[in-house]
Amino acid sequence: MTDSHKPDDELAGTEQPFVSHLIELRDRLVRAAIAVAACFGVLALYPGPSMLYDLLAAPMIANLPAGSTMIATNVISPFLVPLKITLMAAFLIALPVVLYQVWAFVAPGLYSHEKKLVMPLVVSSTLLFFVGVAFCYFFVFGQVFKFIQSFAPKSITAAPDIEAYLSFVMSMFIAFGAAFEVPVVVVVLARMGLVTVEKLREFRGYFIVVAFIIAAVITPPDVVSQLALAIPMCLLYEVGIWASGFFIRYSKAPDSATDQP
């Protein structure tokens, strides 16, 4: 006979006072801030803010006319911009520690089947964001800057401002990093039951249109960057559809599983 008795709630008795949660949250935030500060200190010593900026500006410098350099129109820009880049790099390096602190804070309130879903999603979303940033830096920037410079009139000497360049780079990094999170979004929507895998397959054609619209809005008005963002989004959507079925089975709650005789 099938035992229909449901097990006790595994989270029963684990409740903590609200003040305890605030104290733990403070401690987690402090540890994450210390990790970022430590990475910032190391990067400030070596390779240093100036070298980090030169590394970030390399794709643009490589496509400027011979003898051209970037300029600073603000008095303190040569000081602040490299420091901002160092802080950004420190946060990216410390991101695994930051995400671990987030995971350690929310894990006690999750069921075991929910933990099976959250940890893989945290790891995969971090890796996908890094892959998106790397794809943007190593491939998209070179193609975009080359394309833009090919249209520049001969009477114009290109000398981009370093603050404007930092703003452009940050927006592109965020756009590509977020776009590469498509599989994670698809998996979460399917696992929450908001959509089914069959509906996701039916929506494939509409998503292709949406991807090209998003690429046209958030990237520069050139074909290269738009295609470089839209095509990976479409491919990653297919990856998300495939992964949804796996994660739905992998993170199924015990009481939703089929009873065994």
PDB file of C-alpha atoms in Angstrom:
ATOM      1  CA  MET A   1       0.000   0.000   0.000  1.00  0.00           C
ATOM      2  CA  THR A   2       1.047   3.558  -0.654  1.00  0.00           C
ATOM      3  CA  ASP A   3       1.995   5.579   2.386  1.00  0.00           C
ATOM      4  CA  SER A   4       0.101   8.854   2.071  1.00  0.00           C
ATOM      5  CA  HIS A   5       1.552  10.327   5.260  1.00  0.00           C
ATOM      6  CA  LYS A   6       3.378  13.567   4.493  1.00  0.00           C
ATOM      7  CA  PRO A   7       6.671  14.272   6.294  1.00  0.00           C
ATOM      8  CA  ASP A   8       6.902  17.129   8.758  1.00  0.00           C
ATOM      9  CA  ASP A   9       7.911  20.536   7.449  1.00  0.00           C
ATOM     10  CA  GLU A  10      11.705  20.460   7.352  1.00  0.00           C
ATOM     11  CA  LEU A  11      11.830  24.190   8.181  1.00  0.00           C
ATOM     12  CA  ALA A  12       9.688  23.828  11.291  1.00  0.00           C
ATOM     13  CA  GLY A  13      11.452  25.184  14.359  1.00  0.00           C
ATOM     14  CA  THR A  14      14.102  27.092  12.382  1.00  0.00           C
ATOM     15  CA  GLU A  15      12.465  30.498  12.744  1.00  0.00           C
ATOM     16  CA  GLN A  16      14.622  33.264  14.180  1.00  0.00           C
ATOM     17  CA  PRO A  17      13.754  36.692  15.615  1.00  0.00           C
ATOM     18  CA  PHE A  18      13.689  39.585  13.156  1.00  0.00           C
ATOM     19  CA  VAL A  19      16.618  41.257  14.922  1.00  0.00           C
ATOM     20  CA  SER A  20      18.724  38.126  14.404  1.00  0.00           C
ATOM     21  CA  HIS A  21      18.039  38.308  10.675  1.00  0.00           C
ATOM     22  CA  LEU A  22      19.123  41.955  10.615  1.00  0.00           C
ATOM     23  CA  ILE A  23      22.333  41.143  12.481  1.00  0.00           C
ATOM     24  CA  GLU A  24      23.119  38.282  10.115  1.00  0.00           C
ATOM     25  CA  LEU A  25      22.356  40.493   7.107  1.00  0.00           C
ATOM     26  CA  ARG A  26      24.718  43.149   8.442  1.00  0.00           C
ATOM     27  CA  ASP A  27      27.474  40.590   8.937  1.00  0.00           C
ATOM     28  CA  ARG A  28      26.995  39.195   5.426  1.00  0.00           C
ATOM     29  CA  LEU A  29      27.124  42.679   3.893  1.00  0.00           C
ATOM     30  CA  VAL A  30      30.264  43.524   5.876  1.00  0.00           C
ATOM     31  CA  ARG A  31      31.993  40.354   4.657  1.00  0.00           C
ATOM     32  CA  ALA A  32      31.022  41.106   1.069  1.00  0.00           C
ATOM     33  CA  ALA A  33      32.296  44.685   1.410  1.00  0.00           C
ATOM     34  CA  ILE A  34      35.568  43.433   2.898  1.00  0.00           C
ATOM     35  CA  ALA A  35      36.035  41.073  -0.057  1.00  0.00           C
ATOM     36  CA  VAL A  36      35.484  43.934  -2.527  1.00  0.00           C
ATOM     37  CA  ALA A  37      37.789  46.243  -0.561  1.00  0.00           C
ATOM     38  CA  ALA A  38      40.516  43.580  -0.429  1.00  0.00           C
ATOM     39  CA  CYS A  39      40.330  43.042  -4.193  1.00  0.00           C
ATOM     40  CA  PHE A  40      40.380  46.817  -4.708  1.00  0.00           C
ATOM     41  CA  GLY A  41      43.503  47.146  -2.570  1.00  0.00           C
ATOM     42  CA  VAL A  42      45.313  44.414  -4.461  1.00  0.00           C
ATOM     43  CA  LEU A  43      44.356  45.834  -7.860  1.00  0.00           C
ATOM     44  CA  ALA A  44      45.356  49.343  -6.756  1.00  0.00           C
ATOM     45  CA  LEU A  45      48.841  48.038  -5.998  1.00  0.00           C
ATOM     46  CA  TYR A  46      49.131  45.809  -9.039  1.00  0.00           C
ATOM     47  CA  PRO A  47      48.528  46.292 -11.892  1.00  0.00           C
ATOM     48  CA  GLY A  48      47.276  49.710 -10.769  1.00  0.00           C
ATOM     49  CA  PRO A  49      44.336  51.908 -11.866  1.00  0.00           C
ATOM     50  CA  SER A  50      46.201  53.419 -14.813  1.00  0.00           C
ATOM     51  CA  MET A  51      47.101  50.050 -16.313  1.00  0.00           C
ATOM     52  CA  LEU A  52      43.557  48.786 -15.781  1.00  0.00           C
ATOM     53  CA  TYR A  53      42.208  51.759 -17.705  1.00  0.00           C
ATOM     54  CA  ASP A  54      44.724  51.193 -20.497  1.00  0.00           C
ATOM     55  CA  LEU A  55      43.549  47.584 -20.663  1.00  0.00           C
ATOM     56  CA  LEU A  56      39.896  48.641 -20.838  1.00  0.00           C
ATOM     57  CA  ALA A  57      40.642  51.289 -23.462  1.00  0.00           C
ATOM     58  CA  ALA A  58      42.744  48.942 -25.636  1.00  0.00           C
ATOM     59  CA  PRO A  59      39.920  48.066 -28.106  1.00  0.00           C
ATOM     60  CA  MET A  60      39.226  51.767 -28.732  1.00  0.00           C
ATOM     61  CA  ILE A  61      42.906  52.783 -28.964  1.00  0.00           C
ATOM     62  CA  ALA A  62      43.558  49.993 -31.462  1.00  0.00           C
ATOM     63  CA  ASN A  63      40.979  51.465 -33.845  1.00  0.00           C
ATOM     64  CA  LEU A  64      41.828  55.164 -33.511  1.00  0.00           C
ATOM     65  CA  PRO A  65      43.763  56.877 -36.306  1.00  0.00           C
ATOM     66  CA  ALA A  66      47.542  56.875 -35.927  1.00  0.00           C
ATOM     67  CA  GLY A  67      48.675  59.483 -33.445  1.00  0.00           C
ATOM     68  CA  SER A  68      45.202  59.937 -31.860  1.00  0.00           C
ATOM     69  CA  THR A  69      44.627  59.515 -28.154  1.00  0.00           C
ATOM     70  CA  MET A  70      41.705  59.764 -25.770  1.00  0.00           C
ATOM     71  CA  ILE A  71      41.163  63.031 -23.914  1.00  0.00           C
ATOM     72  CA  ALA A  72      39.886  64.194 -20.502  1.00  0.00           C
ATOM     73  CA  THR A  73      37.578  67.229 -20.545  1.00  0.00           C
ATOM     74  CA  ASN A  74      37.150  67.246 -16.773  1.00  0.00           C
ATOM     75  CA  VAL A  75      39.995  68.295 -14.479  1.00  0.00           C
ATOM     76  CA  ILE A  76      39.699  65.309 -12.111  1.00  0.00           C
ATOM     77  CA  SER A  77      38.728  62.716 -14.754  1.00  0.00           C
ATOM     78  CA  PRO A  78      42.284  61.312 -15.083  1.00  0.00           C
ATOM     79  CA  PHE A  79      42.100  60.511 -11.365  1.00  0.00           C
ATOM     80  CA  LEU A  80      38.487  59.426 -10.883  1.00  0.00           C
ATOM     81  CA  VAL A  81      37.921  57.330 -14.006  1.00  0.00           C
ATOM     82  CA  PRO A  82      40.768  54.848 -13.351  1.00  0.00           C
ATOM     83  CA  LEU A  83      39.592  54.516  -9.736  1.00  0.00           C
ATOM     84  CA  LYS A  84      36.050  53.742 -10.912  1.00  0.00           C
ATOM     85  CA  ILE A  85      37.397  51.083 -13.252  1.00  0.00           C
ATOM     86  CA  THR A  86      39.456  49.571 -10.432  1.00  0.00           C
ATOM     87  CA  LEU A  87      36.373  49.443  -8.207  1.00  0.00           C
ATOM     88  CA  MET A  88      34.373  47.818 -11.006  1.00  0.00           C
ATOM     89  CA  ALA A  89      37.077  45.208 -11.544  1.00  0.00           C
ATOM     90  CA  ALA A  90      37.298  44.562  -7.793  1.00  0.00           C
ATOM     91  CA  PHE A  91      33.558  43.966  -7.588  1.00  0.00           C
ATOM     92  CA  LEU A  92      33.643  41.539 -10.500  1.00  0.00           C
ATOM     93  CA  ILE A  93      36.527  39.591  -8.986  1.00  0.00           C
ATOM     94  CA  ALA A  94      34.810  39.488  -5.590  1.00  0.00           C
ATOM     95  CA  LEU A  95      31.432  38.616  -7.099  1.00  0.00           C
ATOM     96  CA  PRO A  96      31.644  34.895  -6.159  1.00  0.00           C
ATOM     97  CA  VAL A  97      32.186  35.881  -2.512  1.00  0.00           C
ATOM     98  CA  VAL A  98      29.328  38.402  -2.656  1.00  0.00           C
ATOM     99  CA  LEU A  99      26.968  35.827  -4.154  1.00  0.00           C
ATOM    100  CA  TYR A 100      28.043  33.252  -1.588  1.00  0.00           C
ATOM    101  CA  GLN A 101      27.090  35.647   1.207  1.00  0.00           C
ATOM    102  CA  VAL A 102      23.695  36.155  -0.417  1.00  0.00           C
ATOM    103  CA  TRP A 103      23.278  32.395  -0.749  1.00  0.00           C
ATOM    104  CA  ALA A 104      24.329  31.755   2.862  1.00  0.00           C
ATOM    105  CA  PHE A 105      21.787  34.321   4.072  1.00  0.00           C
ATOM    106  CA  VAL A 106      18.771  32.904   2.213  1.00  0.00           C
ATOM    107  CA  ALA A 107      19.680  29.191   2.325  1.00  0.00           C
ATOM    108  CA  PRO A 108      18.304  28.479   5.834  1.00  0.00           C
ATOM    109  CA  GLY A 109      14.843  29.568   4.660  1.00  0.00           C
ATOM    110  CA  LEU A 110      14.751  27.263   1.642  1.00  0.00           C
ATOM    111  CA  TYR A 111      13.547  23.705   1.355  1.00  0.00           C
ATOM    112  CA  SER A 112      16.009  21.083   0.188  1.00  0.00           C
ATOM    113  CA  HIS A 113      14.421  20.852  -3.266  1.00  0.00           C
ATOM    114  CA  GLU A 114      14.602  24.657  -3.587  1.00  0.00           C
ATOM    115  CA  LYS A 115      18.288  24.625  -2.655  1.00  0.00           C
ATOM    116  CA  LYS A 116      18.874  22.223  -5.530  1.00  0.00           C
ATOM    117  CA  LEU A 117      17.586  24.910  -7.896  1.00  0.00           C
ATOM    118  CA  VAL A 118      19.050  28.070  -6.353  1.00  0.00           C
ATOM    119  CA  MET A 119      22.720  27.131  -6.136  1.00  0.00           C
ATOM    120  CA  PRO A 120      23.052  25.994  -9.786  1.00  0.00           C
ATOM    121  CA  LEU A 121      21.234  29.144 -10.898  1.00  0.00           C
ATOM    122  CA  VAL A 122      23.528  31.390  -8.839  1.00  0.00           C
ATOM    123  CA  VAL A 123      26.628  29.749 -10.296  1.00  0.00           C
ATOM    124  CA  SER A 124      25.305  29.671 -13.866  1.00  0.00           C
ATOM    125  CA  SER A 125      24.072  33.274 -13.762  1.00  0.00           C
ATOM    126  CA  THR A 126      27.510  34.424 -12.554  1.00  0.00           C
ATOM    127  CA  LEU A 127      29.327  32.494 -15.268  1.00  0.00           C
ATOM    128  CA  LEU A 128      26.912  33.680 -17.958  1.00  0.00           C
ATOM    129  CA  PHE A 129      27.374  37.306 -16.896  1.00  0.00           C
ATOM    130  CA  PHE A 130      31.164  36.951 -17.107  1.00  0.00           C
ATOM    131  CA  VAL A 131      30.860  35.263 -20.502  1.00  0.00           C
ATOM    132  CA  GLY A 132      28.672  38.125 -21.750  1.00  0.00           C
ATOM    133  CA  VAL A 133      31.170  40.743 -20.549  1.00  0.00           C
ATOM    134  CA  ALA A 134      34.093  38.845 -22.079  1.00  0.00           C
ATOM    135  CA  PHE A 135      32.246  38.402 -25.372  1.00  0.00           C
ATOM    136  CA  CYS A 136      31.545  42.132 -25.449  1.00  0.00           C
ATOM    137  CA  TYR A 137      35.156  43.092 -24.688  1.00  0.00           C
ATOM    138  CA  PHE A 138      37.045  40.624 -26.875  1.00  0.00           C
ATOM    139  CA  PHE A 139      34.731  40.497 -29.887  1.00  0.00           C
ATOM    140  CA  VAL A 140      32.055  43.199 -29.980  1.00  0.00           C
ATOM    141  CA  PHE A 141      34.179  46.224 -29.074  1.00  0.00           C
ATOM    142  CA  GLY A 142      36.765  45.583 -31.770  1.00  0.00           C
ATOM    143  CA  GLN A 143      34.136  45.090 -34.469  1.00  0.00           C
ATOM    144  CA  VAL A 144      31.993  48.047 -33.373  1.00  0.00           C
ATOM    145  CA  PHE A 145      34.871  50.536 -33.098  1.00  0.00           C
ATOM    146  CA  LYS A 146      36.267  49.416 -36.431  1.00  0.00           C
ATOM    147  CA  PHE A 147      32.847  49.809 -38.044  1.00  0.00           C
ATOM    148  CA  ILE A 148      32.329  53.284 -36.545  1.00  0.00           C
ATOM    149  CA  GLN A 149      35.783  54.545 -37.539  1.00  0.00           C
ATOM    150  CA  SER A 150      35.246  53.349 -41.113  1.00  0.00           C
ATOM    151  CA  PHE A 151      32.374  55.863 -41.403  1.00  0.00           C
ATOM    152  CA  ALA A 152      34.236  58.790 -39.817  1.00  0.00           C
ATOM    153  CA  PRO A 153      34.910  61.646 -42.274  1.00  0.00           C
ATOM    154  CA  LYS A 154      38.568  62.341 -43.042  1.00  0.00           C
ATOM    155  CA  SER A 155      38.153  65.906 -41.767  1.00  0.00           C
ATOM    156  CA  ILE A 156      37.403  64.659 -38.232  1.00  0.00           C
ATOM    157  CA  THR A 157      40.084  63.627 -35.741  1.00  0.00           C
ATOM    158  CA  ALA A 158      38.664  61.094 -33.335  1.00  0.00           C
ATOM    159  CA  ALA A 159      39.569  61.837 -29.682  1.00  0.00           C
ATOM    160  CA  PRO A 160      36.954  60.241 -27.379  1.00  0.00           C
ATOM    161  CA  ASP A 161      36.522  61.560 -23.847  1.00  0.00           C
ATOM    162  CA  ILE A 162      37.515  59.034 -21.161  1.00  0.00           C
ATOM    163  CA  GLU A 163      34.361  59.603 -19.069  1.00  0.00           C
ATOM    164  CA  ALA A 164      32.122  59.150 -22.095  1.00  0.00           C
ATOM    165  CA  TYR A 165      34.045  56.014 -23.005  1.00  0.00           C
ATOM    166  CA  LEU A 166      33.647  54.599 -19.476  1.00  0.00           C
ATOM    167  CA  SER A 167      29.912  55.278 -19.587  1.00  0.00           C
ATOM    168  CA  PHE A 168      29.650  53.542 -22.971  1.00  0.00           C
ATOM    169  CA  VAL A 169      31.679  50.546 -21.801  1.00  0.00           C
ATOM    170  CA  MET A 170      29.636  50.148 -18.618  1.00  0.00           C
ATOM    171  CA  SER A 171      26.328  50.284 -20.487  1.00  0.00           C
ATOM    172  CA  MET A 172      27.555  47.714 -23.021  1.00  0.00           C
ATOM    173  CA  PHE A 173      28.904  45.407 -20.311  1.00  0.00           C
ATOM    174  CA  ILE A 174      25.586  45.537 -18.452  1.00  0.00           C
ATOM    175  CA  ALA A 175      23.616  45.012 -21.671  1.00  0.00           C
ATOM    176  CA  PHE A 176      25.589  41.959 -22.775  1.00  0.00           C
ATOM    177  CA  GLY A 177      25.919  40.563 -19.262  1.00  0.00           C
ATOM    178  CA  ALA A 178      22.158  40.840 -18.755  1.00  0.00           C
ATOM    179  CA  ALA A 179      21.392  39.470 -22.229  1.00  0.00           C
ATOM    180  CA  PHE A 180      23.410  36.351 -21.490  1.00  0.00           C
ATOM    181  CA  GLU A 181      21.112  35.702 -18.505  1.00  0.00           C
ATOM    182  CA  VAL A 182      18.303  34.655 -20.855  1.00  0.00           C
ATOM    183  CA  PRO A 183      18.612  30.919 -19.996  1.00  0.00           C
ATOM    184  CA  VAL A 184      18.365  31.684 -16.267  1.00  0.00           C
ATOM    185  CA  VAL A 185      15.230  33.792 -16.768  1.00  0.00           C
ATOM    186  CA  VAL A 186      13.638  31.091 -18.920  1.00  0.00           C
ATOM    187  CA  VAL A 187      14.404  28.378 -16.353  1.00  0.00           C
ATOM    188  CA  VAL A 188      13.018  30.448 -13.456  1.00  0.00           C
ATOM    189  CA  LEU A 189       9.801  31.259 -15.331  1.00  0.00           C
ATOM    190  CA  ALA A 190       9.288  27.604 -16.224  1.00  0.00           C
ATOM    191  CA  ARG A 191      10.135  26.340 -12.725  1.00  0.00           C
ATOM    192  CA  MET A 192       7.711  28.817 -11.112  1.00  0.00           C
ATOM    193  CA  GLY A 193       4.970  27.493 -13.369  1.00  0.00           C
ATOM    194  CA  LEU A 194       4.353  30.825 -15.088  1.00  0.00           C
ATOM    195  CA  VAL A 195       4.966  29.234 -18.491  1.00  0.00           C
ATOM    196  CA  THR A 196       5.348  25.693 -19.751  1.00  0.00           C
ATOM    197  CA  VAL A 197       8.139  24.324 -21.902  1.00  0.00           C
ATOM    198  CA  GLU A 198       5.627  23.874 -24.720  1.00  0.00           C
ATOM    199  CA  LYS A 199       4.634  27.550 -24.505  1.00  0.00           C
ATOM    200  CA  LEU A 200       8.284  28.559 -24.573  1.00  0.00           C
ATOM    201  CA  ARG A 201       8.747  26.605 -27.794  1.00  0.00           C
ATOM    202  CA  GLU A 202       5.670  28.251 -29.301  1.00  0.00           C
ATOM    203  CA  PHE A 203       6.996  31.695 -28.291  1.00  0.00           C
ATOM    204  CA  ARG A 204      10.299  31.084 -30.102  1.00  0.00           C
ATOM    205  CA  GLY A 205       9.387  33.139 -33.174  1.00  0.00           C
ATOM    206  CA  TYR A 206       8.148  36.076 -31.096  1.00  0.00           C
ATOM    207  CA  PHE A 207      11.301  36.012 -28.971  1.00  0.00           C
ATOM    208  CA  ILE A 208      13.478  36.406 -32.054  1.00  0.00           C
ATOM    209  CA  VAL A 209      11.608  39.624 -32.868  1.00  0.00           C
ATOM    210  CA  VAL A 210      11.868  40.788 -29.247  1.00  0.00           C
ATOM    211  CA  ALA A 211      15.612  40.050 -29.199  1.00  0.00           C
ATOM    212  CA  PHE A 212      16.264  42.199 -32.268  1.00  0.00           C
ATOM    213  CA  ILE A 213      14.119  45.010 -30.853  1.00  0.00           C
ATOM    214  CA  ILE A 214      16.052  44.932 -27.562  1.00  0.00           C
ATOM    215  CA  ALA A 215      19.357  44.890 -29.440  1.00  0.00           C
ATOM    216  CA  ALA A 216      18.275  47.879 -31.537  1.00  0.00           C
ATOM    217  CA  VAL A 217      17.318  49.870 -28.432  1.00  0.00           C
ATOM    218  CA  ILE A 218      20.254  49.243 -26.085  1.00  0.00           C
ATOM    219  CA  THR A 219      23.174  49.009 -28.517  1.00  0.00           C
ATOM    220  CA  PRO A 220      24.741  51.682 -30.756  1.00  0.00           C
ATOM    221  CA  PRO A 221      22.944  52.242 -34.074  1.00  0.00           C
ATOM    222  CA  ASP A 222      25.145  49.892 -36.059  1.00  0.00           C
ATOM    223  CA  VAL A 223      24.385  46.493 -37.530  1.00  0.00           C
ATOM    224  CA  VAL A 224      27.415  44.770 -36.004  1.00  0.00           C
ATOM    225  CA  SER A 225      26.575  45.354 -32.334  1.00  0.00           C
ATOM    226  CA  GLN A 226      22.871  44.665 -32.890  1.00  0.00           C
ATOM    227  CA  LEU A 227      23.555  41.306 -34.524  1.00  0.00           C
ATOM    228  CA  ALA A 228      26.209  40.502 -31.901  1.00  0.00           C
ATOM    229  CA  LEU A 229      23.603  40.922 -29.159  1.00  0.00           C
ATOM    230  CA  ALA A 230      20.462  39.538 -30.838  1.00  0.00           C
ATOM    231  CA  ILE A 231      21.938  36.301 -32.217  1.00  0.00           C
ATOM    232  CA  PRO A 232      23.413  35.102 -28.872  1.00  0.00           C
ATOM    233  CA  MET A 233      20.115  35.940 -27.157  1.00  0.00           C
ATOM    234  CA  CYS A 234      18.246  33.704 -29.605  1.00  0.00           C
ATOM    235  CA  LEU A 235      20.730  30.866 -29.133  1.00  0.00           C
ATOM    236  CA  LEU A 236      20.632  31.205 -25.350  1.00  0.00           C
ATOM    237  CA  TYR A 237      16.829  31.123 -25.445  1.00  0.00           C
ATOM    238  CA  GLU A 238      17.100  27.657 -26.978  1.00  0.00           C
ATOM    239  CA  VAL A 239      19.534  26.675 -24.221  1.00  0.00           C
ATOM    240  CA  GLY A 240      17.020  27.915 -21.651  1.00  0.00           C
ATOM    241  CA  ILE A 241      14.243  25.789 -23.157  1.00  0.00           C
ATOM    242  CA  TRP A 242      16.442  22.720 -22.983  1.00  0.00           C
ATOM    243  CA  ALA A 243      17.558  23.458 -19.426  1.00  0.00           C
ATOM    244  CA  SER A 244      14.014  24.130 -18.191  1.00  0.00           C
ATOM    245  CA  GLY A 245      12.920  20.516 -18.532  1.00  0.00           C
ATOM    246  CA  PHE A 246      15.992  19.303 -16.673  1.00  0.00           C
ATOM    247  CA  PHE A 247      15.699  21.764 -13.781  1.00  0.00           C
ATOM    248  CA  ILE A 248      11.963  21.156 -13.367  1.00  0.00           C
ATOM    249  CA  ARG A 249      12.652  17.460 -12.801  1.00  0.00           C
ATOM    250  CA  TYR A 250      15.803  18.091 -10.754  1.00  0.00           C
ATOM    251  CA  SER A 251      14.193  20.511  -8.269  1.00  0.00           C
ATOM    252  CA  LYS A 252      10.773  18.861  -7.948  1.00  0.00           C
ATOM    253  CA  ALA A 253       9.327  18.977  -4.459  1.00  0.00           C
ATOM    254  CA  PRO A 254       9.095  15.605  -2.689  1.00  0.00           C
ATOM    255  CA  ASP A 255       5.309  15.776  -2.252  1.00  0.00           C
ATOM    256  CA  SER A 256       4.860  16.478  -5.980  1.00  0.00           C
ATOM    257  CA  ALA A 257       6.720  13.350  -6.987  1.00  0.00           C
ATOM    258  CA  THR A 258       4.818  10.287  -8.043  1.00  0.00           C
ATOM    259  CA  ASP A 259       4.065   7.962  -5.135  1.00  0.00           C
ATOM    260  CA  GLN A 260       5.904   4.690  -5.227  1.00  0.00           C
ATOM    261  CA  PRO A 261       4.050   1.478  -4.243  1.00  0.00           C
TER     262      PRO A 261
END
